[in-house]
CSV table of C-alpha atoms and ligand atoms in Angstrom, one decimal:
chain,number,residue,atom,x,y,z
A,1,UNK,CA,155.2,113.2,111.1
A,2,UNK,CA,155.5,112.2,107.6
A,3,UNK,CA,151.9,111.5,105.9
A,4,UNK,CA,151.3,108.3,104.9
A,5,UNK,CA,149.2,108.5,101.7
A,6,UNK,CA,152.0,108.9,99.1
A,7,UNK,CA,154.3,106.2,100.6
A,8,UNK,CA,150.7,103.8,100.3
A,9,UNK,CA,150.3,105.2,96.9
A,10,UNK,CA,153.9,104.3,95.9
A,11,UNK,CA,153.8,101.2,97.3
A,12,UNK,CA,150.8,100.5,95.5
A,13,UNK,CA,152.5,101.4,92.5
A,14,UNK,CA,155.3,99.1,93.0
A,15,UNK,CA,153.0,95.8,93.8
A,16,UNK,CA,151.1,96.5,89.9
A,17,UNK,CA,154.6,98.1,88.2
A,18,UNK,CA,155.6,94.3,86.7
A,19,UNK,CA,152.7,93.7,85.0
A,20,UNK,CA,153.3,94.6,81.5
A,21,UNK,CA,150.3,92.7,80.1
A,22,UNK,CA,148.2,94.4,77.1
A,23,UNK,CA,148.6,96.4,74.7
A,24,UNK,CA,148.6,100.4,73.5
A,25,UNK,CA,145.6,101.6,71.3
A,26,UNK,CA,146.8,100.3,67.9
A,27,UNK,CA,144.0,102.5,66.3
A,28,UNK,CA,145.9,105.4,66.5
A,29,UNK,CA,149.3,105.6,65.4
A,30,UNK,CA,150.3,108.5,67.6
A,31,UNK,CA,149.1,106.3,70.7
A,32,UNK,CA,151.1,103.4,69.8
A,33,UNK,CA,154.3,105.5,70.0
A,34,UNK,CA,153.6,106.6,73.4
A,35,UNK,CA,155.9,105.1,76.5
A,36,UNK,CA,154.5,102.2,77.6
A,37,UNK,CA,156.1,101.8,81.2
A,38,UNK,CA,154.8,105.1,82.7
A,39,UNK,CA,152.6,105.1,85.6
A,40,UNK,CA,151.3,107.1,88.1
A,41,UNK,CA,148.5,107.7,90.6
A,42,UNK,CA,146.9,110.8,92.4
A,43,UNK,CA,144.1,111.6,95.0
A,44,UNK,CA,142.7,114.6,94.8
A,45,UNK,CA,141.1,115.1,98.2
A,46,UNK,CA,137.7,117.5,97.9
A,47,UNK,CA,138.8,120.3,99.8
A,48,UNK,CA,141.9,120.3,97.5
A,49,UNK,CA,144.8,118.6,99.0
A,50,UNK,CA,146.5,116.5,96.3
A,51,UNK,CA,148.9,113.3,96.7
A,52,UNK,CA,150.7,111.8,94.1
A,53,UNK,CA,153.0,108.9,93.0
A,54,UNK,CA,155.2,108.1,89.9
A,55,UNK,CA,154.4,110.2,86.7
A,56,UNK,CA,151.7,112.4,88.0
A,57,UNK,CA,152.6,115.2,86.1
A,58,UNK,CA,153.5,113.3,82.5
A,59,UNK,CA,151.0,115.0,79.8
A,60,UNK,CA,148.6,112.3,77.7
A,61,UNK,CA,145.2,112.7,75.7
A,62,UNK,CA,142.3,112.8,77.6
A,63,UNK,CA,140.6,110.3,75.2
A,64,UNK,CA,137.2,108.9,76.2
A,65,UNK,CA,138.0,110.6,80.0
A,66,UNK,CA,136.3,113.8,78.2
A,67,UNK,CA,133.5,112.2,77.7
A,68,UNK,CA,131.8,113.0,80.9
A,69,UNK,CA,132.8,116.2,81.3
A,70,UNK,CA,131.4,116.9,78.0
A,71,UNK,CA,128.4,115.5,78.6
A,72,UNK,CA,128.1,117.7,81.6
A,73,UNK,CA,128.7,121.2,79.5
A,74,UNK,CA,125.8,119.6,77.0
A,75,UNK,CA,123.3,119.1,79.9
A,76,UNK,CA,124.6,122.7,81.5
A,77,UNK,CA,124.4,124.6,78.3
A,78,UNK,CA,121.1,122.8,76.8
A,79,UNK,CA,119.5,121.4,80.0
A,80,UNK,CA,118.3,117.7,80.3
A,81,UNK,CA,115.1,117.7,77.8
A,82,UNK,CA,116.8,118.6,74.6
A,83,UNK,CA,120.0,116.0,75.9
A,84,UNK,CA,118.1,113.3,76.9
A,85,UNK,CA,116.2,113.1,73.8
A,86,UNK,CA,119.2,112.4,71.8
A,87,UNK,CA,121.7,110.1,73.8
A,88,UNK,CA,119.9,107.9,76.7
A,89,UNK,CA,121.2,106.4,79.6
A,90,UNK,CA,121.2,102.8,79.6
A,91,UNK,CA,124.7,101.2,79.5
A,92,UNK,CA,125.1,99.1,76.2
A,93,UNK,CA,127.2,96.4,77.6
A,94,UNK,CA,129.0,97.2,74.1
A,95,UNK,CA,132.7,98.0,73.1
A,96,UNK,CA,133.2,101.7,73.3
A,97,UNK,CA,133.1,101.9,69.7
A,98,UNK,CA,130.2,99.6,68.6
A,99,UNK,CA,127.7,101.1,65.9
A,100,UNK,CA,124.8,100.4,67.5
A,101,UNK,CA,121.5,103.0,68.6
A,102,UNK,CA,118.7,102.4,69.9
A,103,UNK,CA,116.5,100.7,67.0
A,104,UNK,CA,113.2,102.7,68.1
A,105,UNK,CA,114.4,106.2,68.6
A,106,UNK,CA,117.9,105.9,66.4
A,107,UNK,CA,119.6,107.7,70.0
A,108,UNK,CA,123.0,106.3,71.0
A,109,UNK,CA,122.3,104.4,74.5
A,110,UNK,CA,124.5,106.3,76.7
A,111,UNK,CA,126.8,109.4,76.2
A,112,UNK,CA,129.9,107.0,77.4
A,113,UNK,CA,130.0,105.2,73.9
A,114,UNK,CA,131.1,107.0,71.5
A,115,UNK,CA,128.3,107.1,69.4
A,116,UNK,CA,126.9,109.0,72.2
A,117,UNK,CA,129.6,110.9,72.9
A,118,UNK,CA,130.0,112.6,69.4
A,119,UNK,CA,126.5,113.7,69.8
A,120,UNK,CA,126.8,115.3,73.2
A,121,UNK,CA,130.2,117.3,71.8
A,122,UNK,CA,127.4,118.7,69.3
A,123,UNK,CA,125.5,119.4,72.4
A,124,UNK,CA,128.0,121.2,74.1
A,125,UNK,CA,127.3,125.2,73.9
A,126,UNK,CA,124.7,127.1,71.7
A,127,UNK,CA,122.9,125.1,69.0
A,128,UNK,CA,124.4,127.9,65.9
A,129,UNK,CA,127.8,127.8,67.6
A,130,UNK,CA,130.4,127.3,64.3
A,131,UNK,CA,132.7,123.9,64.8
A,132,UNK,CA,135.7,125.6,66.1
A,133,UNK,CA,133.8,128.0,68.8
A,134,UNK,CA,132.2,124.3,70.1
A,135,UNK,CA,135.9,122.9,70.6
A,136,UNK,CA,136.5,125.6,72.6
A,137,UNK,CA,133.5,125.9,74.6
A,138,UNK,CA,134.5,122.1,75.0
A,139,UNK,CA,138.5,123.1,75.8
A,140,UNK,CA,137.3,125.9,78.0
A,141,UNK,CA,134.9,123.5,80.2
A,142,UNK,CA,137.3,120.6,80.3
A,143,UNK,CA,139.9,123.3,81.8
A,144,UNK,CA,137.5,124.4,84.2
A,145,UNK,CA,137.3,121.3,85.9
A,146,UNK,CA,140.6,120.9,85.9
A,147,UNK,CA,141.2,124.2,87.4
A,148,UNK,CA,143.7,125.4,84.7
A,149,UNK,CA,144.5,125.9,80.6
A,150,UNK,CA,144.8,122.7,79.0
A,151,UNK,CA,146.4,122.4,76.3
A,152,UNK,CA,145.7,120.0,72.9
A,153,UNK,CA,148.2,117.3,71.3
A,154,UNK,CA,147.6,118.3,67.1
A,155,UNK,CA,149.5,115.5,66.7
A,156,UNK,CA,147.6,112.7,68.0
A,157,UNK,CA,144.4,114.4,67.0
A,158,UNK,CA,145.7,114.2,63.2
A,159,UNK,CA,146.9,111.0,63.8
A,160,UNK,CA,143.2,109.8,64.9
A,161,UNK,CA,141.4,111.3,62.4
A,162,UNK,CA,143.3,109.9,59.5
A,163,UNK,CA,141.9,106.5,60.7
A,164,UNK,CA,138.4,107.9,62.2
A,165,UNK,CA,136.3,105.7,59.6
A,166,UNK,CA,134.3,104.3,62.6
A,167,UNK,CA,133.8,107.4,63.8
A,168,UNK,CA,132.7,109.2,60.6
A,169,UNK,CA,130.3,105.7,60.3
A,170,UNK,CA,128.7,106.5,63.5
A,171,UNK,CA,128.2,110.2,63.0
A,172,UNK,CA,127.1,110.4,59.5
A,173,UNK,CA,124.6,107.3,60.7
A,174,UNK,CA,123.6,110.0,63.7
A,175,UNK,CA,123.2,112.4,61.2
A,176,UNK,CA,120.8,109.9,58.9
A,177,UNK,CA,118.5,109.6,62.1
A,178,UNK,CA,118.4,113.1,62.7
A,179,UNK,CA,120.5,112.8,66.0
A,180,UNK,CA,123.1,115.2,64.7
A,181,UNK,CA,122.1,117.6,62.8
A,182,UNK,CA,125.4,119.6,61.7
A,183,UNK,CA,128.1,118.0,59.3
A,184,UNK,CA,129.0,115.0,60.3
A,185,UNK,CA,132.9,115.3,59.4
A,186,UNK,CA,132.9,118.7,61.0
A,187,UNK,CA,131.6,117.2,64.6
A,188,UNK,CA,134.4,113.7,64.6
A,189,UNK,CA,137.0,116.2,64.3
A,190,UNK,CA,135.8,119.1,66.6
A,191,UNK,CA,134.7,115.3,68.9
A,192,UNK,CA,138.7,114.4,68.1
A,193,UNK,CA,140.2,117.3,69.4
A,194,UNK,CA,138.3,117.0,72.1
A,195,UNK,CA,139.7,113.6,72.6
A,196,UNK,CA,143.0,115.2,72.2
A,197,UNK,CA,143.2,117.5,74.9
A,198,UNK,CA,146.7,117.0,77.5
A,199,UNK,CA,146.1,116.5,81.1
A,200,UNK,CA,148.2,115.1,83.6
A,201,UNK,CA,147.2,112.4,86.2
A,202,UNK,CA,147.1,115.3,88.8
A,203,UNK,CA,144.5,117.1,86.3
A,204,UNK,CA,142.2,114.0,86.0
A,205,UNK,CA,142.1,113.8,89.6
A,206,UNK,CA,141.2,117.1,89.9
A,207,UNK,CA,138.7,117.1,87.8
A,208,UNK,CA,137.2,114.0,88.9
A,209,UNK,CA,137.6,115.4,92.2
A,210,UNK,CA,135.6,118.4,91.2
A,211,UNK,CA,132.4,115.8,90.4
A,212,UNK,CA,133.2,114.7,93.7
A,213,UNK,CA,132.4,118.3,95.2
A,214,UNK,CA,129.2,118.6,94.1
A,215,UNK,CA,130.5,120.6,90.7
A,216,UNK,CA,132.8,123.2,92.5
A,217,UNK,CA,136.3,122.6,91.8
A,218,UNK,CA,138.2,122.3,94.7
A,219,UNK,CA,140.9,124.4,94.6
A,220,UNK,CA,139.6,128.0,91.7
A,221,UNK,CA,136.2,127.3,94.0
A,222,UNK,CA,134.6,127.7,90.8
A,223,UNK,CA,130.6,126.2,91.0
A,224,UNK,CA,131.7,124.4,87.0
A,225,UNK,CA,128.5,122.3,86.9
A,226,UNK,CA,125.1,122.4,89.2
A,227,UNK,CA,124.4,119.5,91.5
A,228,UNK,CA,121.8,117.5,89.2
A,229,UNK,CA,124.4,117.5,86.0
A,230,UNK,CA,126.7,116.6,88.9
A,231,UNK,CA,123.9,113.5,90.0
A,232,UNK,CA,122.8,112.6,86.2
A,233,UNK,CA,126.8,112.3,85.2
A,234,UNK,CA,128.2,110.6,87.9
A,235,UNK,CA,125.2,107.9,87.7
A,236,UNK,CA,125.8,107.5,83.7
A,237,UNK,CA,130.1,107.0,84.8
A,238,UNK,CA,128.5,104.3,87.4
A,239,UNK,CA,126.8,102.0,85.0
A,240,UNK,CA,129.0,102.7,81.7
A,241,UNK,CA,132.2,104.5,82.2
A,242,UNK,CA,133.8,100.8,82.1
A,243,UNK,CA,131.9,99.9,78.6
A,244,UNK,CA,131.1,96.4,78.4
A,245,UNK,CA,133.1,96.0,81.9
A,246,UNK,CA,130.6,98.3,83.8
A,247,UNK,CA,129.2,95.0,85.9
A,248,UNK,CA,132.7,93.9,86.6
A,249,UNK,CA,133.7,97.2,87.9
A,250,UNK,CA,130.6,98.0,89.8
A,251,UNK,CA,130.9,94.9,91.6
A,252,UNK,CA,134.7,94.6,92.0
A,253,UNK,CA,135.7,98.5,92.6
A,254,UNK,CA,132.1,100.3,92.7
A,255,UNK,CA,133.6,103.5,92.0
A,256,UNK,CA,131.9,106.2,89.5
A,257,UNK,CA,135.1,106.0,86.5
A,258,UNK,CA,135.7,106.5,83.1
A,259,UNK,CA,138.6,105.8,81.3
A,260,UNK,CA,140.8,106.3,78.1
A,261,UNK,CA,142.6,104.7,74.8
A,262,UNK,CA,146.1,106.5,76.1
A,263,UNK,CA,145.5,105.0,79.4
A,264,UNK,CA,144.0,107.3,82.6
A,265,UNK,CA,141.3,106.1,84.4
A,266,UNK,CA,139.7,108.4,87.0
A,267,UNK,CA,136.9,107.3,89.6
A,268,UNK,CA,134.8,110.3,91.4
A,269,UNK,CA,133.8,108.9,94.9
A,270,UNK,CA,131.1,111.3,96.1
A,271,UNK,CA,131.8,114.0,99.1
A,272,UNK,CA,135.6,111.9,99.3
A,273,UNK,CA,137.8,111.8,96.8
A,274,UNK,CA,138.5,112.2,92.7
A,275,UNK,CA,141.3,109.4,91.9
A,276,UNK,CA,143.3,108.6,88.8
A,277,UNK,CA,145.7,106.8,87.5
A,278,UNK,CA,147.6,106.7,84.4
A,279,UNK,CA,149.5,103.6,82.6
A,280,UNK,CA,148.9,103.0,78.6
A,281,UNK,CA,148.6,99.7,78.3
A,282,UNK,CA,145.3,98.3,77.5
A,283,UNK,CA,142.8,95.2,78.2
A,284,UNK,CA,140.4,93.9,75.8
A,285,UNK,CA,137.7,96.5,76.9
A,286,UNK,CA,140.2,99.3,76.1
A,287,UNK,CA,140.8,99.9,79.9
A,288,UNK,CA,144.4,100.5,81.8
A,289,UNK,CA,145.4,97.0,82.6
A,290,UNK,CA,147.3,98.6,85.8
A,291,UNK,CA,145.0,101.5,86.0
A,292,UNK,CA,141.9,98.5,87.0
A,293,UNK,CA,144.7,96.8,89.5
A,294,UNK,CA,145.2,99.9,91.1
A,295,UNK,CA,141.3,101.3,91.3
A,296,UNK,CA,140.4,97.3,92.7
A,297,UNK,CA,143.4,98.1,95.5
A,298,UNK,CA,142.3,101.6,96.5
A,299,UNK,CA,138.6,100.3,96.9
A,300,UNK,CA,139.3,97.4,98.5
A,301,UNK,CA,142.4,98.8,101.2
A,302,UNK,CA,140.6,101.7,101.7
A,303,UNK,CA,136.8,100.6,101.6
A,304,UNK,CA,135.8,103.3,99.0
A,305,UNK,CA,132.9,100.8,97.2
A,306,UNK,CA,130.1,103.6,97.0
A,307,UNK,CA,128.2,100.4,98.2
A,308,UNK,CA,129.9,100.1,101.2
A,309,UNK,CA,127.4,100.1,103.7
A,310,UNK,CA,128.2,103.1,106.4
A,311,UNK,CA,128.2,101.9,110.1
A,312,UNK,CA,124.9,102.7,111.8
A,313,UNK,CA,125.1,106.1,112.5
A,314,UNK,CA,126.0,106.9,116.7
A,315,UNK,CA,122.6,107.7,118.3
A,316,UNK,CA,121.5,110.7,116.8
A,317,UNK,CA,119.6,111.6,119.9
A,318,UNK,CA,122.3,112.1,122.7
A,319,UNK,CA,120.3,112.9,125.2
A,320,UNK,CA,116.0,113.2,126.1
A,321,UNK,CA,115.7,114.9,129.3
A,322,UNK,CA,114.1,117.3,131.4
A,323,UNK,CA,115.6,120.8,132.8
A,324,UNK,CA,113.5,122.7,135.5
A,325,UNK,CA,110.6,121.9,137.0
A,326,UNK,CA,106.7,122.9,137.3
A,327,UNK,CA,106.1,125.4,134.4
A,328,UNK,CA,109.2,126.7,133.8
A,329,UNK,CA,109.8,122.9,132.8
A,330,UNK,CA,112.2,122.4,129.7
A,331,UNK,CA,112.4,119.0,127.6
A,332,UNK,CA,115.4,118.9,125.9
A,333,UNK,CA,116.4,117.0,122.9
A,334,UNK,CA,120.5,117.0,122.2
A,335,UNK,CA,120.8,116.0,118.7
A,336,UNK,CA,124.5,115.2,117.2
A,337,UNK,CA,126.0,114.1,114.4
A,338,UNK,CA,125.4,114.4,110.7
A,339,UNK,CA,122.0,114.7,110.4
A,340,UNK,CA,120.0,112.8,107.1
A,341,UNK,CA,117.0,111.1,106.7
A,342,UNK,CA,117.5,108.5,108.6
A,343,UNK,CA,118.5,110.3,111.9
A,344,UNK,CA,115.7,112.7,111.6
A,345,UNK,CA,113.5,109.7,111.7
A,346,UNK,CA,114.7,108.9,114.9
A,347,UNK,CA,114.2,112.2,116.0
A,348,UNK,CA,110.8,112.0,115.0
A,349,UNK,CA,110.1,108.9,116.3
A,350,UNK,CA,111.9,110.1,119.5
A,351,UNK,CA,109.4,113.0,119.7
A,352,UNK,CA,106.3,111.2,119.1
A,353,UNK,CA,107.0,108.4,121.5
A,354,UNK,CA,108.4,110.7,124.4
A,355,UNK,CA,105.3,113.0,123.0
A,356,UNK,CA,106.5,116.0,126.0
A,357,UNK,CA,104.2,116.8,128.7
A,358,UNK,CA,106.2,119.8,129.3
A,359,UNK,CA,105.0,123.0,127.6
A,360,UNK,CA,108.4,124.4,126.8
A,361,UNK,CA,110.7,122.0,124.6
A,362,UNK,CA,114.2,123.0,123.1
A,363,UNK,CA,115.7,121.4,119.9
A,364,UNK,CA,119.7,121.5,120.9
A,365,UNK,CA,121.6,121.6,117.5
A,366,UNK,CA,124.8,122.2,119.4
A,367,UNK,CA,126.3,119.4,118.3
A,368,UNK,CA,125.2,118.6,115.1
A,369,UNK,CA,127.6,119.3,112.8
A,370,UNK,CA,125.9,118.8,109.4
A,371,UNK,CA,122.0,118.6,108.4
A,372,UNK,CA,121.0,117.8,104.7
A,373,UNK,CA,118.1,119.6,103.4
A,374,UNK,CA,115.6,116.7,104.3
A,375,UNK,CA,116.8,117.0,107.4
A,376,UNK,CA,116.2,120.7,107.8
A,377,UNK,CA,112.8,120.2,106.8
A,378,UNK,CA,111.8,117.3,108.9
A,379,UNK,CA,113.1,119.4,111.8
A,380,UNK,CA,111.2,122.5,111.0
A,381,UNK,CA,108.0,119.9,110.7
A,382,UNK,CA,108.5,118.8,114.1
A,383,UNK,CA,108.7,122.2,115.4
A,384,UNK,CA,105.4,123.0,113.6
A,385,UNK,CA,104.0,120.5,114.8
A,386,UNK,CA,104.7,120.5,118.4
A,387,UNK,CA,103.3,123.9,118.4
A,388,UNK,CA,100.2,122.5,116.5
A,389,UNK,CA,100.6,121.0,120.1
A,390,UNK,CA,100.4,124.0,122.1
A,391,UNK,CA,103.8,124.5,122.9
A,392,UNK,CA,106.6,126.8,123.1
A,393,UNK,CA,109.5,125.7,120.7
A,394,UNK,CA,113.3,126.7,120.8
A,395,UNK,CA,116.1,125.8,118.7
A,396,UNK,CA,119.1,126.3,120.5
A,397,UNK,CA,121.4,126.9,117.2
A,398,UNK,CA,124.5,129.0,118.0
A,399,UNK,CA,126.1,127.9,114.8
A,400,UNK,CA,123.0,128.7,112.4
A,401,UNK,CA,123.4,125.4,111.1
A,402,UNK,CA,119.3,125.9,110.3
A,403,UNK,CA,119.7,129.5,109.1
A,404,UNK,CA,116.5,131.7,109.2
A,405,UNK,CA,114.3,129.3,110.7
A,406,UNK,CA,111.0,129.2,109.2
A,407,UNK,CA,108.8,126.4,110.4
A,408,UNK,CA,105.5,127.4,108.3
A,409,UNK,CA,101.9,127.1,108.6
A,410,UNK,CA,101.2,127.8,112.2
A,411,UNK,CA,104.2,127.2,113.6
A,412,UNK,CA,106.4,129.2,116.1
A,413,UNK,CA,110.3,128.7,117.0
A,414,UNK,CA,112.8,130.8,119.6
A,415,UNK,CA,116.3,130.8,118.5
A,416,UNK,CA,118.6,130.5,121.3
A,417,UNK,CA,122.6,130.4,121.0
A,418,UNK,CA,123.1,128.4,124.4
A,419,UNK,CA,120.2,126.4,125.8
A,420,UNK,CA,120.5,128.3,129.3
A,421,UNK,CA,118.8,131.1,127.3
A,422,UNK,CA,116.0,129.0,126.8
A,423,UNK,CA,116.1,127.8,130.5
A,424,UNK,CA,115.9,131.1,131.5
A,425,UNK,CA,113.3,132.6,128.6
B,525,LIG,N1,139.2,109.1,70.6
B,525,LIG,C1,138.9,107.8,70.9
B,525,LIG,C2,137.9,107.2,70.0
B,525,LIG,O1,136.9,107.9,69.7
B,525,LIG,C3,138.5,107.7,72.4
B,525,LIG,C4,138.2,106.3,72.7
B,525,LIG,C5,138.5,105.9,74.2
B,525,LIG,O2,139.3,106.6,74.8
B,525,LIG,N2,138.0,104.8,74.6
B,525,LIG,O3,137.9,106.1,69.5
């Protein structure tokens, strides 16, 4: 059998392919040369698999796509204090390019806008780090999500900088609040090259896919960023990747995204997928006119809204019953499923309401075929606590999905690979 992802993707591309509405990123020259027409879309699955339609493997700038990443090598490299108390978090419902800062504190609002943005490229590696170590440090990163070398476009980074007079107004007004502290000429252009890096729709997706593994890049394996930069950037994409579209967005497509002047867009959809798409021409925001079509028909065909309420999760407790009789009496409790907060609450409540007049009772995680840390704990808490209870606990567990059971204070647990083993213990 044939998959059927690309032909969706390709057909997908074919319903959006007549609208030429909008226009290229006048701004910079370079852009404004660029081929309007191409297009292309890729998903980048999180174990790695990759599908693709139309130009997926056409080089463009990055643009304002870096700004995420970068802002995830600043928190990495400096933690969250020292980040957080120069660029905050609160989407401006401004153009990308707006001078504006927060009139208190003189911080950009959110790293997304590019007044925030320049200062997180100055946050990217060691404070004393010269201006061309920091593009690299930026380069190297930006490739490591990707999962290979990318290269840089000199000439659209020329081409920007000869016309950066809003961004050298926004840094040098940075620098006048103490938000940057280095030379404000020397971080627009290290900020500019790192708008000029090439990547490929299939590179976007990877890297947004690599957000969407928790920070390990799904195909080098490499751990690029830890889990709360992962959280704290993803968030930040949700309520002002889209600038002064993020409400639009959220509510239309509700995908984490960010997009870019030469026309990608990516969307990181959490434990699923990383998506982009690529096609230059612009809306009024500065986002891909087909790039928006095509994230508002992937969300809506394939129900990918992060809102998207889950169905009610099958019965996490498969089965409550009683093995044996007189002493040797078992109570078993057959747990299944993926196993978060919400299911161990019925587990709980399961335990508690059946409270077990047999001595001997056996958690069955033979089924269960993923547990969140939450989970693990709760568990571990009702196996403390039923032998608070007085009695004898297994955890029938041939898979270690809980691996060195430790239940704490006072508590006692047998693990068993099959629950005859318990029967019989
Ligand atoms: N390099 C561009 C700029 O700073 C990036 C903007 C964007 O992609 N929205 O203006």
């Amino acid at each position: 059998m044939r998959s059927m992802i690309p032909d969706y993707l390709t057909e997908a591309l074919g319903d959006v392919e007549p609208d030429t509405s909008g226009e290229q990123a006048a701004y910079i020259p370079e852009l404004a040369a660029a081929d309007p027409d191409r297009l292309g879309a890729v998903f980048a699955t999180v174990d790695g698999k990759v599908y693709g339609a139309g130009d997926t493997d056409t080089e463009f700038t990055i643009q304002s796509i870096s700004k995420p990443f970068t802002y995830a090598l600043a928190l990495g490299d400096r933690g969250f204090d020292p980040v957080l108390a120069k660029v905050g978090v609160e989407p401006s419902g401004e153009a990308f390019n707006e001078i504006s800062l927060e009139s208190e504190t003189g911080r950009p609002r959110n790293p997304m806008i590019n007044a925030g943005a320049i200062t997180a490229h100055s946050l990217a590696g060691p404070a004393d780090m010269d201006p061309a170590e920091r593009v690299e440090r930026v380069v190297h990163g930006l490739s490591a999500f990707a999962g290979r070398r990318l290269g840089m476009d000199d000439a659209v980074c020329a081409s920007e900088m000869e016309h950066a007079h809003r961004n050298l107004a926004i840094a040098h007004m940075l620098r006048s609040h103490g938000i940057l502290t280095e030379d404000a000429r020397a971080v627009v252009e290290g900020y500019t090259r790192q708008c000029s890096v090439l990547v490929t729709a299939r590179d976007l997706a990877m890297m947004a896919a690599t957000l969407a593994n928790r920070g390990v890049n799904p195909l080098s394996g490499e751990q690029v960023i830890r889990e709360p930069v992962v959280r704290q950037v993803l968030s930040v994409m949700a309520t002002c990747g889209m600038y002064d579209a993020a409400g639009d967005w959220a509510t239309q497509v509700g995908i984490p995204a960010k997009s870019g002047v030469a026309g990608g867009l990516i969307g990181a959809l959490p434990g699923q997928i990383g998506i982009a798409t690529f096609s230059p021409r612009l809306d009024p925001h500065g986002n891909s006119v087909r790039g928006v079509s095509l994230f508002e028909r992937f969300s809506s065909d394939m129900g990918l809204h992060v809102m998207e309420v889950p169905a009610a999760a099958r019965a996490v407790v498969r089965s409550n019953h009683v093995v044996g009789s007189g002493p040797d009496a078992l109570r078993v409790f057959q747990l299944q499923g993926g196993i978060g907060f919400a299911a161990v609450e019925r587990v709980v409540r399961e335990t508690v309401d059946t409270a077990p007049a047999e001595a001997r009772v056996a958690l069955d995680l033979t089924m269960v075929h993923s547990l969140d840390d939450v989970a693990r704990r709760m568990l571990l808490e009702i196996v403390r606590r039923l032998t608070l209870d007085g009695h004898e606990v297994y955890l029938v567990d041939p898979e270690s999905i809980i691996p060195d059971p430790d239940p704490g204070d006072g508590g006692r647990v047998t693990v068993v690979g099959r629950l005859d083993q318990a029967r019989t213990a």
